[in-house]
Short mmCIF file of C-alpha atoms in Angstrom, two decimals:
data_model
loop_
_atom_site.label_atom_id
_atom_site.label_comp_id
_atom_site.label_asym_id
_atom_site.label_seq_id
_atom_site.Cartn_x
_atom_site.Cartn_y
_atom_site.Cartn_z
CA UNK D 1 61.00 -111.34 101.75
CA UNK D 2 58.59 -108.99 99.97
CA UNK D 3 59.54 -108.07 96.42
CA UNK D 4 58.61 -105.02 94.38
CA UNK D 5 59.85 -102.93 91.48
CA UNK D 6 60.06 -99.63 93.33
CA UNK D 7 60.74 -99.38 97.05
CA UNK D 8 60.32 -95.89 98.49
CA UNK D 9 61.65 -94.95 101.93
CA UNK D 10 59.47 -92.24 103.45
CA UNK D 11 55.73 -91.63 103.08
CA UNK D 12 55.78 -87.85 103.38
CA UNK D 13 54.82 -85.71 100.42
CA UNK D 14 57.99 -86.57 98.46
CA UNK D 15 57.59 -90.33 98.84
CA UNK D 16 53.83 -90.22 98.34
CA UNK D 17 54.04 -88.23 95.10
CA UNK D 18 56.85 -90.42 93.76
CA UNK D 19 54.80 -93.52 94.62
CA UNK D 20 51.71 -92.10 92.94
CA UNK D 21 53.50 -91.52 89.65
CA UNK D 22 55.57 -94.73 89.79
CA UNK D 23 52.75 -97.11 90.69
CA UNK D 24 51.28 -97.40 87.15
CA UNK D 25 54.68 -98.70 85.98
CA UNK D 26 55.22 -101.54 88.46
CA UNK D 27 54.68 -102.84 91.96
CA UNK D 28 55.41 -100.01 94.39
CA UNK D 29 55.84 -100.12 98.17
CA UNK D 30 56.40 -97.16 100.47
CA UNK D 31 58.08 -97.76 103.83
CA UNK D 32 57.23 -95.34 106.64
CA UNK D 33 59.03 -95.40 109.99
CA UNK D 34 56.13 -93.79 111.87
CA UNK D 35 52.68 -95.21 112.63
CA UNK D 36 51.04 -92.87 110.11
CA UNK D 37 52.32 -91.28 106.88
CA UNK D 38 53.10 -87.59 106.88
CA UNK D 39 53.73 -87.28 110.62
CA UNK D 40 56.74 -85.00 110.34
CA UNK D 41 57.20 -82.15 107.84
CA UNK D 42 54.23 -82.86 105.57
CA UNK D 43 51.70 -82.90 108.38
CA UNK D 44 53.05 -79.66 109.85
CA UNK D 45 53.13 -77.51 106.73
CA UNK D 46 51.45 -74.13 106.38
CA UNK D 47 51.37 -74.87 102.69
CA UNK D 48 50.51 -72.40 100.03
CA UNK D 49 51.00 -72.37 96.29
CA UNK D 50 53.00 -69.38 95.05
CA UNK D 51 54.92 -69.27 91.80
CA UNK D 52 56.79 -66.27 93.20
CA UNK D 53 58.19 -68.23 96.18
CA UNK D 54 61.65 -69.81 96.31
CA UNK D 55 64.60 -69.71 93.93
CA UNK D 56 64.33 -69.90 90.14
CA UNK D 57 64.31 -73.71 90.01
CA UNK D 58 61.67 -73.95 92.76
CA UNK D 59 59.56 -71.49 90.79
CA UNK D 60 59.84 -73.61 87.62
CA UNK D 61 58.83 -76.73 89.53
CA UNK D 62 55.91 -74.85 91.08
CA UNK D 63 54.68 -73.54 87.74
CA UNK D 64 54.95 -77.06 86.29
CA UNK D 65 52.77 -78.30 89.18
CA UNK D 66 50.01 -75.75 88.60
CA UNK D 67 47.91 -77.83 86.19
CA UNK D 68 47.82 -80.75 88.63
CA UNK D 69 46.65 -78.61 91.54
CA UNK D 70 44.03 -76.67 89.61
CA UNK D 71 42.83 -79.60 87.49
CA UNK D 72 43.74 -82.83 89.32
CA UNK D 73 43.12 -86.22 87.72
CA UNK D 74 39.56 -87.47 87.96
CA UNK D 75 38.93 -89.17 91.30
CA UNK D 76 42.08 -87.80 92.90
CA UNK D 77 40.17 -85.86 95.56
CA UNK D 78 36.58 -85.12 96.50
CA UNK D 79 37.51 -81.54 97.47
CA UNK D 80 39.47 -78.81 95.65
CA UNK D 81 43.22 -78.99 96.23
CA UNK D 82 43.68 -75.21 96.24
CA UNK D 83 41.63 -72.16 97.19
CA UNK D 84 42.21 -68.47 96.56
CA UNK D 85 44.34 -66.53 99.02
CA UNK D 86 46.76 -64.07 97.40
CA UNK D 87 50.17 -63.15 98.78
CA UNK D 88 51.22 -59.65 99.81
CA UNK D 89 54.95 -58.96 100.09
CA UNK D 90 55.57 -55.88 102.25
CA UNK D 91 58.63 -53.65 101.81
CA UNK D 92 60.06 -51.10 104.20
CA UNK D 93 62.19 -47.97 104.21
CA UNK D 94 65.58 -48.59 102.59
CA UNK D 95 64.26 -51.34 100.29
CA UNK D 96 63.37 -49.14 97.31
CA UNK D 97 65.85 -50.84 94.94
CA UNK D 98 64.91 -54.29 96.23
CA UNK D 99 61.27 -53.43 95.61
CA UNK D 100 61.93 -52.70 91.96
CA UNK D 101 64.17 -55.72 91.32
CA UNK D 102 61.88 -58.14 93.17
CA UNK D 103 58.84 -56.85 91.29
CA UNK D 104 60.60 -57.33 87.94
CA UNK D 105 61.68 -60.87 88.86
CA UNK D 106 58.20 -61.84 90.03
CA UNK D 107 56.44 -60.35 87.00
CA UNK D 108 58.75 -62.29 84.69
CA UNK D 109 57.37 -65.48 86.26
CA UNK D 110 53.80 -64.38 87.04
CA UNK D 111 52.56 -61.50 84.85
CA UNK D 112 49.56 -60.94 87.14
CA UNK D 113 51.84 -59.69 89.93
CA UNK D 114 51.59 -55.95 90.56
CA UNK D 115 53.04 -53.22 92.78
CA UNK D 116 51.05 -51.57 95.56
CA UNK D 117 51.57 -48.21 97.23
CA UNK D 118 51.85 -47.98 100.99
CA UNK D 119 48.25 -46.76 101.17
CA UNK D 120 47.07 -49.71 99.08
CA UNK D 121 48.99 -52.13 101.30
CA UNK D 122 47.29 -50.69 104.38
CA UNK D 123 43.89 -50.81 102.73
CA UNK D 124 44.48 -54.52 102.08
CA UNK D 125 45.83 -55.32 105.56
CA UNK D 126 44.74 -52.42 107.81
CA UNK D 127 46.41 -53.76 110.94
CA UNK D 128 49.94 -53.33 109.55
CA UNK D 129 51.92 -50.53 111.19
CA UNK D 130 52.35 -47.66 108.74
CA UNK D 131 55.62 -46.17 110.00
CA UNK D 132 58.19 -47.82 107.72
CA UNK D 133 56.11 -49.30 104.89
CA UNK D 134 57.01 -47.94 101.45
CA UNK D 135 54.84 -50.30 99.40
CA UNK D 136 54.22 -53.88 98.49
CA UNK D 137 53.94 -56.53 95.82
CA UNK D 138 50.75 -58.52 95.34
CA UNK D 139 50.71 -62.01 93.89
CA UNK D 140 46.97 -62.53 93.29
CA UNK D 141 47.50 -66.11 92.09
CA UNK D 142 48.81 -67.44 95.43
CA UNK D 143 46.60 -70.24 96.76
CA UNK D 144 46.10 -72.11 100.01
CA UNK D 145 46.80 -75.83 99.53
CA UNK D 146 44.74 -78.52 101.23
CA UNK D 147 47.75 -80.56 102.33
CA UNK D 148 45.69 -83.45 103.66
CA UNK D 149 43.74 -83.79 100.41
CA UNK D 150 46.91 -83.71 98.31
CA UNK D 151 48.80 -86.21 100.48
CA UNK D 152 45.87 -88.61 100.78
CA UNK D 153 45.17 -88.30 97.06
CA UNK D 154 48.67 -89.52 96.29
CA UNK D 155 48.44 -92.43 98.73
CA UNK D 156 44.95 -93.44 97.58
CA UNK D 157 46.05 -93.35 93.95
CA UNK D 158 49.06 -95.51 94.81
CA UNK D 159 46.82 -98.10 96.46
CA UNK D 160 44.38 -98.07 93.54
CA UNK D 161 47.30 -99.07 91.31
CA UNK D 162 48.15 -102.00 93.58
CA UNK D 163 50.78 -100.21 95.66
CA UNK D 164 51.19 -100.45 99.42
CA UNK D 165 52.20 -98.27 102.34
CA UNK D 166 53.90 -100.15 105.17
CA UNK D 167 54.00 -98.21 108.44
CA UNK D 168 56.14 -98.80 111.54
CA UNK D 169 58.85 -99.91 109.12
CA UNK D 170 61.97 -98.26 110.49
CA UNK D 171 64.88 -99.14 108.20
CA UNK D 172 67.56 -101.12 110.03
CA UNK D 173 69.87 -101.89 107.15
CA UNK D 174 70.27 -101.89 103.38
CA UNK D 175 72.64 -103.83 101.17
CA UNK D 176 72.99 -104.68 97.52
CA UNK D 177 72.40 -108.22 96.30
CA UNK D 178 73.37 -108.75 92.67
CA UNK D 179 71.71 -105.83 90.84
CA UNK D 180 69.04 -105.16 93.49
CA UNK D 181 68.66 -104.00 97.07
CA UNK D 182 67.64 -105.79 100.26
CA UNK D 183 66.14 -103.52 102.90
CA UNK D 184 65.72 -104.83 106.43
CA UNK D 185 63.04 -103.09 108.49
CA UNK D 186 61.08 -103.48 111.70
CA UNK D 187 58.17 -104.66 109.50
CA UNK D 188 60.14 -107.29 107.60
CA UNK D 189 62.57 -107.53 104.70
CA UNK D 190 62.02 -106.07 101.23
CA UNK D 191 63.71 -106.63 97.88
CA UNK D 192 63.72 -104.20 94.96
CA UNK D 193 65.86 -103.12 92.03
CA UNK D 194 65.16 -99.45 92.69
CA UNK D 195 65.37 -97.76 96.09
CA UNK D 196 63.97 -94.22 96.29
CA UNK D 197 65.35 -92.36 99.28
CA UNK D 198 62.56 -89.92 100.21
CA UNK D 199 63.33 -89.92 103.92
CA UNK D 200 63.42 -86.14 104.35
CA UNK D 201 65.63 -85.03 107.23
CA UNK D 202 66.76 -88.66 107.64
CA UNK D 203 67.92 -88.94 104.01
CA UNK D 204 71.62 -88.89 104.83
CA UNK D 205 71.13 -91.50 107.55
CA UNK D 206 69.44 -93.83 105.06
CA UNK D 207 72.31 -93.29 102.63
CA UNK D 208 74.88 -94.15 105.29
CA UNK D 209 73.03 -97.34 106.16
CA UNK D 210 73.27 -98.25 102.48
CA UNK D 211 76.97 -97.45 102.31
CA UNK D 212 76.25 -94.42 100.12
CA UNK D 213 78.03 -91.10 100.57
CA UNK D 214 75.68 -88.58 102.24
CA UNK D 215 74.86 -85.31 100.47
CA UNK D 216 75.10 -83.03 103.49
CA UNK D 217 71.41 -82.41 104.11
CA UNK D 218 70.57 -79.45 106.34
CA UNK D 219 67.40 -79.88 108.43
CA UNK D 220 66.11 -76.56 109.75
CA UNK D 221 63.35 -76.10 112.30
CA UNK D 222 60.42 -73.78 111.52
CA UNK D 223 57.95 -72.60 114.12
CA UNK D 224 54.24 -71.91 113.57
CA UNK D 225 51.59 -70.70 115.98
CA UNK D 226 47.84 -70.17 115.76
CA UNK D 227 46.37 -67.46 117.96
CA UNK D 228 43.28 -65.32 118.39
CA UNK D 229 44.12 -61.61 118.20
CA UNK D 230 42.66 -58.32 119.36
CA UNK D 231 43.44 -54.76 118.36
CA UNK D 232 42.48 -55.25 114.74
CA UNK D 233 40.06 -57.08 112.51
CA UNK D 234 41.00 -60.36 110.85
CA UNK D 235 39.36 -60.45 107.45
CA UNK D 236 38.86 -64.04 106.26
CA UNK D 237 39.83 -62.92 102.74
CA UNK D 238 43.05 -61.26 103.87
CA UNK D 239 46.08 -62.41 101.85
CA UNK D 240 49.07 -64.28 103.11
CA UNK D 241 51.24 -61.39 104.30
CA UNK D 242 55.04 -61.64 104.25
CA UNK D 243 57.82 -59.16 104.76
CA UNK D 244 61.01 -59.01 102.71
CA UNK D 245 63.42 -60.39 103.77
CA UNK D 246 61.19 -63.16 105.10
CA UNK D 247 61.22 -62.85 108.89
CA UNK D 248 57.46 -62.95 109.44
CA UNK D 249 54.37 -64.19 107.67
CA UNK D 250 50.77 -64.57 108.72
CA UNK D 251 47.39 -65.45 107.27
CA UNK D 252 43.87 -66.04 108.59
CA UNK D 253 43.29 -69.37 110.33
CA UNK D 254 40.03 -70.25 112.02
CA UNK D 255 39.02 -67.32 114.24
CA UNK D 256 42.55 -65.94 114.43
CA UNK D 257 45.87 -66.00 112.63
CA UNK D 258 48.48 -68.55 111.64
CA UNK D 259 51.86 -66.90 112.20
CA UNK D 260 55.50 -67.86 111.67
CA UNK D 261 58.78 -66.02 112.24
CA UNK D 262 60.09 -67.89 109.18
CA UNK D 263 62.87 -69.26 111.36
CA UNK D 264 65.45 -71.73 110.08
CA UNK D 265 67.18 -73.10 113.17
CA UNK D 266 69.68 -75.91 112.40
CA UNK D 267 68.52 -79.23 113.81
CA UNK D 268 69.39 -82.89 113.86
CA UNK D 269 66.70 -85.14 112.34
CA UNK D 270 64.06 -85.43 115.06
CA UNK D 271 60.43 -85.06 116.04
CA UNK D 272 60.69 -81.26 116.02
CA UNK D 273 58.98 -79.33 118.79
CA UNK D 274 58.53 -75.56 119.13
CA UNK D 275 60.98 -73.81 121.43
CA UNK D 276 59.42 -71.34 123.85
CA UNK D 277 61.86 -68.65 122.74
CA UNK D 278 60.74 -69.07 119.12
CA UNK D 279 57.07 -68.93 120.11
CA UNK D 280 57.70 -65.69 122.02
CA UNK D 281 59.69 -64.32 119.07
CA UNK D 282 56.77 -65.08 116.76
CA UNK D 283 54.35 -63.17 118.98
CA UNK D 284 56.76 -60.26 119.33
CA UNK D 285 57.36 -59.90 115.60
CA UNK D 286 53.63 -59.93 114.90
CA UNK D 287 52.95 -57.28 117.54
CA UNK D 288 55.87 -55.13 116.40
CA UNK D 289 54.69 -55.19 112.78
CA UNK D 290 50.94 -54.88 113.31
CA UNK D 291 48.33 -53.50 115.70
CA UNK D 292 47.35 -57.05 116.64
CA UNK D 293 47.71 -58.10 120.25
CA UNK D 294 48.13 -61.76 121.23
CA UNK D 295 46.74 -62.81 124.58
CA UNK D 296 47.17 -66.53 124.14
CA UNK D 297 48.58 -69.08 121.73
CA UNK D 298 46.04 -71.81 121.11
CA UNK D 299 48.24 -74.06 118.96
CA UNK D 300 51.95 -74.26 118.28
CA UNK D 301 54.14 -76.66 116.40
CA UNK D 302 57.43 -76.99 114.57
CA UNK D 303 58.57 -78.95 111.55
CA UNK D 304 61.84 -79.64 109.81
CA UNK D 305 62.44 -78.14 106.37
CA UNK D 306 65.43 -79.95 104.87
CA UNK D 307 67.69 -78.21 102.37
CA UNK D 308 70.84 -78.72 100.35
CA UNK D 309 73.41 -75.94 100.37
CA UNK D 310 72.00 -74.45 97.14
CA UNK D 311 68.40 -74.67 98.42
CA UNK D 312 67.38 -76.78 95.42
CA UNK D 313 66.01 -80.35 95.73
CA UNK D 314 67.86 -83.46 94.63
CA UNK D 315 66.20 -86.11 92.47
CA UNK D 316 68.35 -88.62 90.66
CA UNK D 317 70.40 -91.79 90.85
CA UNK D 318 73.53 -91.83 92.95
CA UNK D 319 76.47 -92.20 90.56
CA UNK D 320 78.31 -94.63 92.87
CA UNK D 321 75.39 -96.87 93.92
CA UNK D 322 73.36 -98.58 91.21
CA UNK D 323 69.62 -98.37 91.79
CA UNK D 324 69.85 -95.88 94.69
CA UNK D 325 67.70 -92.87 93.80
CA UNK D 326 67.73 -89.66 95.84
CA UNK D 327 64.53 -87.62 96.32
CA UNK D 328 65.31 -85.18 99.12
CA UNK D 329 65.97 -81.55 99.98
CA UNK D 330 62.60 -80.04 99.08
CA UNK D 331 63.02 -77.51 101.89
CA UNK D 332 59.85 -75.54 102.49
CA UNK D 333 58.54 -76.08 98.98
CA UNK D 334 57.77 -79.80 98.99
CA UNK D 335 53.99 -79.53 98.82
CA UNK D 336 53.76 -76.95 96.05
CA UNK D 337 56.37 -78.74 93.89
CA UNK D 338 55.24 -82.31 94.61
CA UNK D 339 53.41 -83.01 91.32
CA UNK D 340 56.40 -81.92 89.24
CA UNK D 341 58.93 -83.77 91.39
CA UNK D 342 56.80 -86.92 91.37
CA UNK D 343 56.58 -86.80 87.56
CA UNK D 344 60.32 -86.13 87.38
CA UNK D 345 61.17 -89.15 89.54
CA UNK D 346 58.89 -91.48 87.57
CA UNK D 347 60.22 -90.23 84.24
CA UNK D 348 63.88 -90.74 85.11
CA UNK D 349 63.32 -94.17 86.66
CA UNK D 350 60.90 -95.68 84.12
CA UNK D 351 61.95 -93.95 80.89
CA UNK D 352 65.44 -92.73 81.63
CA UNK D 353 64.55 -89.14 80.82
CA UNK D 354 62.76 -86.06 82.06
CA UNK D 355 59.14 -85.94 80.83
CA UNK D 356 58.67 -83.55 77.92
CA UNK D 357 56.12 -81.56 79.91
CA UNK D 358 58.75 -80.75 82.56
CA UNK D 359 61.49 -80.15 80.02
CA UNK D 360 59.25 -77.50 78.46
CA UNK D 361 59.41 -75.69 81.81
CA UNK D 362 63.21 -75.65 81.73
CA UNK D 363 63.69 -78.60 84.09
CA UNK D 364 66.51 -80.97 83.09
CA UNK D 365 68.06 -84.04 84.68
CA UNK D 366 71.06 -81.90 85.59
CA UNK D 367 68.81 -79.37 87.33
CA UNK D 368 68.13 -81.73 90.24
CA UNK D 369 71.03 -84.17 89.87
CA UNK D 370 72.87 -85.32 93.02
CA UNK D 371 75.98 -85.15 90.85
CA UNK D 372 76.18 -81.41 91.42
CA UNK D 373 77.53 -82.14 94.92
CA UNK D 374 80.31 -84.50 93.79
#
């Protein structure tokens, strides 16, 4: 039986960031059911960093992660983690009041955000159809995230601190032994005082195997395509373009566009695949909203974004199971919040409190506590 101080289930972005920040404090092992880490949601993300994205708590976690992304620890990555993109939120006829309220909310978080007239929106993204556009909101601080560099940086840092990632380690059972946990997997048995459940869409299944009450996680499938387009120019510097409410977004990718209908189709935990209907819907929404024409889809994929009912992550010990720590429900914000959530997890487990840096951003233990669902 292999022993460690911190045993993390799941090597996606949540487990990797938790492992990175825990590893300086004790022997850390991450168990991954797949052959490679990050196969599911993390490896399928169209990640961007936007402090204006998500609910108020997501925005606080994102802002708290900014320093890490823009100034990562020395040796974390050989390439920049973020690169400039900008995000343009487009509003249509009938959304005048929403335009004003959304602008005020965004400027309270990111002062650099500014309003754009319809003409300015079209000058920025000329291929948008003019008919119903009343204006827009520009977040100039939005960044593309190099997901691979971030994820590998966490895992490399974990290993440098003596931690391990064990792949093909599907969890078959968990039980408590004295004040610790025994986890039986396809790759052997493991023993640890602290279990961190970072299993994403499978988080409730892991809890049930441990005899812990599930939280009611809600995996939702999101579709993404990459396609060359005609009928309009694709400027490499074009911002991420989203409508409000979010039913379409697109940004430059290679020689074409990366496009999503921002769908959230309920799903069981699985190896998500794009449905042909959703791919067709993506193409249709792009062509209805812009002058672009799609002749072929060169790549398509789907991933599961797993939420709680309040669309806020959970990170904290289960009140009824000593040593069982939840780290799930990051939804579609797991990459951009991963530094803050990793710090949060390590602070609660090793010091019994939220790090002062995060507390200064208005993040408390209660903010992410699983106790809010009891």
